Amino acid sequence: MGIRTGNAVHFSIACAMIGSQLSGLEDYFSEKGLLAEMVRDLATQYRFKEADVAVNVADDRKTGAVYLTVTGTSAEAGDDGEVGRGNRVNGLITPCRPMSLEAAAGKNPVTHVGKIYNVVARAIAASLVEDVPEISSAQCLLVSRIGSPVTQPALIDIKLTVDGAAISELEHQAKEIAERHLYRIPELIDDFVGGKVQLF
């Protein structure tokens, strides 16, 4: 996952390593460091002044819990990621507008950001249009941060179309609406479990 802010870029990289190709735990962390260095070098080549690179942030050196795989794909764990193209929480296929490729149905309602953020982003955009008369349309993009609570995304990107006002005048209201929906995520989990949320 990559986030660009001006001349700075942040990458969160999930890179499972094939266990049979490593000599041990230290070899794993050495390869992980080399990967981060390679990405920083690439960022420099593309003229980014700052490059923050995080690789496999859920690793725990003390317990030896690291991101290993046998074959190099998540299919070995029954997670092949195949979903229909129509499985969007809004029921639309929108190739010319921003959309997530995550399917929300069947995913963990507590931690799966592909499920949670699809619903929350839609709710934020809907509230912006419903609650602020000057906003005629809204788009919301949420980017997760591995290792952080789902209520603390790495990025909230909101794009507005407004009538009769400058966007700068509506920034505070937009921020409040977004924060309100993020704060409500724990309640949203109960709504998922209770079948109260449309997922496709």
CSV table of C-alpha atoms in Angstrom, one decimal:
chain,number,residue,atom,x,y,z
A,1,MET,CA,0.0,0.0,0.0
A,2,GLY,CA,1.4,3.4,-0.9
A,3,ILE,CA,0.5,6.9,0.1
A,4,ARG,CA,2.0,9.9,-1.5
A,5,THR,CA,1.9,13.4,0.2
A,6,GLY,CA,3.7,15.9,-2.0
A,7,ASN,CA,7.3,14.8,-2.3
A,8,ALA,CA,7.0,12.2,0.4
A,9,VAL,CA,5.8,8.6,0.1
A,10,HIS,CA,4.9,5.9,2.6
A,11,PHE,CA,4.8,2.3,1.7
A,12,SER,CA,3.4,-0.5,3.8
A,13,ILE,CA,4.6,-3.8,2.3
A,14,ALA,CA,3.3,-7.2,3.0
A,15,CYS,CA,5.8,-9.7,1.6
A,16,ALA,CA,5.5,-13.3,2.7
A,17,MET,CA,8.9,-15.1,2.3
A,18,ILE,CA,9.2,-18.8,1.3
A,19,GLY,CA,10.5,-20.5,4.5
A,20,SER,CA,12.5,-23.1,2.7
A,21,GLN,CA,14.6,-20.4,1.0
A,22,LEU,CA,15.7,-18.9,4.3
A,23,SER,CA,18.4,-20.3,6.7
A,24,GLY,CA,16.7,-18.9,9.8
A,25,LEU,CA,15.2,-16.0,11.6
A,26,GLU,CA,18.1,-13.6,11.1
A,27,ASP,CA,18.2,-14.4,7.4
A,28,TYR,CA,14.5,-13.5,7.3
A,29,PHE,CA,15.1,-10.1,8.9
A,30,SER,CA,18.1,-9.5,6.7
A,31,GLU,CA,16.1,-10.1,3.6
A,32,LYS,CA,13.3,-7.8,5.0
A,33,GLY,CA,15.9,-5.0,5.5
A,34,LEU,CA,17.2,-5.5,1.9
A,35,LEU,CA,13.6,-5.2,0.5
A,36,ALA,CA,13.0,-2.0,2.4
A,37,GLU,CA,16.3,-0.6,1.2
A,38,MET,CA,15.5,-1.5,-2.4
A,39,VAL,CA,12.1,0.3,-2.2
A,40,ARG,CA,13.7,3.4,-0.7
A,41,ASP,CA,16.3,3.4,-3.5
A,42,LEU,CA,13.5,3.2,-6.1
A,43,ALA,CA,11.6,6.0,-4.4
A,44,THR,CA,14.8,8.1,-4.7
A,45,GLN,CA,15.1,7.3,-8.4
A,46,TYR,CA,11.6,8.6,-8.9
A,47,ARG,CA,12.6,11.8,-7.1
A,48,PHE,CA,10.7,11.4,-3.8
A,49,LYS,CA,12.5,13.4,-1.2
A,50,GLU,CA,11.2,11.2,1.7
A,51,ALA,CA,10.4,7.5,1.6
A,52,ASP,CA,9.1,5.8,4.7
A,53,VAL,CA,9.0,2.0,4.1
A,54,ALA,CA,7.5,-0.5,6.5
A,55,VAL,CA,7.8,-4.2,5.7
A,56,ASN,CA,5.7,-6.9,7.4
A,57,VAL,CA,5.0,-4.7,10.4
A,58,ALA,CA,3.1,-7.5,12.3
A,59,ASP,CA,6.4,-9.5,12.7
A,60,ASP,CA,7.4,-10.3,16.3
A,61,ARG,CA,11.1,-11.1,16.5
A,62,LYS,CA,10.8,-12.2,20.2
A,63,THR,CA,8.3,-14.9,19.5
A,64,GLY,CA,9.5,-15.7,16.0
A,65,ALA,CA,6.1,-14.9,14.5
A,66,VAL,CA,7.0,-13.7,11.0
A,67,TYR,CA,5.4,-13.7,7.6
A,68,LEU,CA,6.4,-17.0,6.0
A,69,THR,CA,4.7,-19.1,3.4
A,70,VAL,CA,5.4,-22.5,1.9
A,71,THR,CA,4.5,-21.9,-1.8
A,72,GLY,CA,4.7,-18.1,-2.0
A,73,THR,CA,0.9,-17.6,-2.3
A,74,SER,CA,-2.0,-17.3,0.1
A,75,ALA,CA,-3.9,-20.0,-1.8
A,76,GLU,CA,-2.2,-22.6,0.5
A,77,ALA,CA,-4.3,-21.2,3.4
A,78,GLY,CA,-7.5,-21.3,1.3
A,79,ASP,CA,-7.4,-17.6,0.6
A,80,ASP,CA,-7.3,-17.2,-3.2
A,81,GLY,CA,-9.1,-13.9,-3.1
A,82,GLU,CA,-11.5,-14.8,-6.0
A,83,VAL,CA,-14.7,-12.6,-5.9
A,84,GLY,CA,-17.2,-11.4,-8.5
A,85,ARG,CA,-16.7,-8.0,-9.9
A,86,GLY,CA,-20.2,-6.9,-8.8
A,87,ASN,CA,-19.6,-7.6,-5.1
A,88,ARG,CA,-19.4,-3.9,-4.1
A,89,VAL,CA,-21.2,-2.6,-1.0
A,90,ASN,CA,-23.0,-0.1,-3.2
A,91,GLY,CA,-24.0,-2.7,-5.8
A,92,LEU,CA,-22.3,-0.8,-8.6
A,93,ILE,CA,-19.5,-1.6,-10.9
A,94,THR,CA,-17.7,1.7,-11.5
A,95,PRO,CA,-14.6,1.4,-13.7
A,96,CYS,CA,-14.4,5.2,-14.3
A,97,ARG,CA,-14.8,6.2,-10.7
A,98,PRO,CA,-12.8,5.1,-7.6
A,99,MET,CA,-13.8,1.7,-6.3
A,100,SER,CA,-12.4,-1.0,-4.1
A,101,LEU,CA,-11.5,-4.4,-5.4
A,102,GLU,CA,-12.2,-5.9,-2.0
A,103,ALA,CA,-15.3,-8.0,-1.5
A,104,ALA,CA,-17.0,-7.2,1.7
A,105,ALA,CA,-19.2,-10.3,2.1
A,106,GLY,CA,-17.8,-13.2,4.1
A,107,LYS,CA,-14.9,-11.2,5.7
A,108,ASN,CA,-14.1,-10.8,9.4
A,109,PRO,CA,-16.3,-7.9,10.6
A,110,VAL,CA,-13.8,-7.0,13.4
A,111,THR,CA,-10.5,-6.5,11.6
A,112,HIS,CA,-10.9,-6.8,7.8
A,113,VAL,CA,-10.5,-3.3,6.5
A,114,GLY,CA,-11.6,-4.3,3.1
A,115,LYS,CA,-15.0,-5.0,4.6
A,116,ILE,CA,-15.2,-2.2,7.2
A,117,TYR,CA,-13.7,0.6,5.1
A,118,ASN,CA,-15.9,-0.1,2.2
A,119,VAL,CA,-19.0,0.4,4.3
A,120,VAL,CA,-17.5,3.4,6.3
A,121,ALA,CA,-16.3,5.2,3.2
A,122,ARG,CA,-19.7,4.9,1.6
A,123,ALA,CA,-21.4,6.1,4.9
A,124,ILE,CA,-19.1,9.1,5.1
A,125,ALA,CA,-19.8,10.2,1.5
A,126,ALA,CA,-23.5,9.7,2.0
A,127,SER,CA,-23.5,11.8,5.2
A,128,LEU,CA,-21.6,14.6,3.5
A,129,VAL,CA,-24.2,14.9,0.8
A,130,GLU,CA,-27.2,14.5,3.2
A,131,ASP,CA,-25.9,16.7,6.0
A,132,VAL,CA,-24.3,19.6,4.2
A,133,PRO,CA,-26.6,21.3,1.6
A,134,GLU,CA,-23.7,22.9,-0.3
A,135,ILE,CA,-22.2,19.5,-1.1
A,136,SER,CA,-23.7,18.0,-4.3
A,137,SER,CA,-21.5,14.9,-4.5
A,138,ALA,CA,-18.8,13.3,-2.4
A,139,GLN,CA,-16.2,10.5,-2.7
A,140,CYS,CA,-14.3,9.0,0.2
A,141,LEU,CA,-11.2,6.8,0.2
A,142,LEU,CA,-9.9,5.2,3.3
A,143,VAL,CA,-6.4,3.6,3.4
A,144,SER,CA,-5.6,1.2,6.2
A,145,ARG,CA,-2.4,1.1,8.3
A,146,ILE,CA,-1.2,-2.4,9.1
A,147,GLY,CA,-0.8,-2.8,12.9
A,148,SER,CA,-3.0,0.2,13.8
A,149,PRO,CA,-6.6,0.0,15.0
A,150,VAL,CA,-9.2,0.2,12.2
A,151,THR,CA,-10.4,3.5,13.7
A,152,GLN,CA,-7.1,5.0,12.8
A,153,PRO,CA,-6.6,4.9,9.0
A,154,ALA,CA,-3.4,6.0,7.4
A,155,LEU,CA,-5.3,8.3,5.1
A,156,ILE,CA,-8.8,9.7,4.6
A,157,ASP,CA,-9.2,11.3,1.2
A,158,ILE,CA,-12.4,13.2,0.5
A,159,LYS,CA,-13.3,14.8,-2.8
A,160,LEU,CA,-16.2,17.1,-2.9
A,161,THR,CA,-18.3,18.9,-5.5
A,162,VAL,CA,-19.9,21.9,-4.0
A,163,ASP,CA,-22.4,24.6,-5.0
A,164,GLY,CA,-22.4,28.1,-3.5
A,165,ALA,CA,-19.5,27.7,-1.2
A,166,ALA,CA,-15.7,27.3,-1.2
A,167,ILE,CA,-14.5,23.8,-0.3
A,168,SER,CA,-12.2,25.5,2.4
A,169,GLU,CA,-15.4,26.6,4.1
A,170,LEU,CA,-16.6,23.1,4.4
A,171,GLU,CA,-13.4,21.4,5.6
A,172,HIS,CA,-14.3,21.5,9.3
A,173,GLN,CA,-17.8,19.9,8.7
A,174,ALA,CA,-16.3,17.2,6.5
A,175,LYS,CA,-13.7,16.4,9.1
A,176,GLU,CA,-16.3,16.1,11.8
A,177,ILE,CA,-18.5,13.8,9.7
A,178,ALA,CA,-15.6,11.5,8.9
A,179,GLU,CA,-14.4,11.4,12.5
A,180,ARG,CA,-18.0,10.6,13.6
A,181,HIS,CA,-18.1,7.6,11.3
A,182,LEU,CA,-14.7,6.4,12.3
A,183,TYR,CA,-15.6,6.7,16.0
A,184,ARG,CA,-18.7,4.5,15.3
A,185,ILE,CA,-16.8,1.6,13.8
A,186,PRO,CA,-17.1,-0.6,17.0
A,187,GLU,CA,-20.9,-0.2,16.8
A,188,LEU,CA,-20.7,-1.0,13.1
A,189,ILE,CA,-19.3,-4.4,14.0
A,190,ASP,CA,-22.5,-5.2,15.9
A,191,ASP,CA,-24.5,-4.1,12.9
A,192,PHE,CA,-22.5,-6.5,10.7
A,193,VAL,CA,-23.1,-9.4,13.0
A,194,GLY,CA,-26.8,-8.5,13.2
A,195,GLY,CA,-27.2,-8.4,9.5
A,196,LYS,CA,-28.1,-4.7,9.5
A,197,VAL,CA,-25.5,-3.6,6.9
A,198,GLN,CA,-25.9,-4.0,3.1
A,199,LEU,CA,-22.8,-5.7,1.8
A,200,PHE,CA,-23.6,-6.4,-1.9
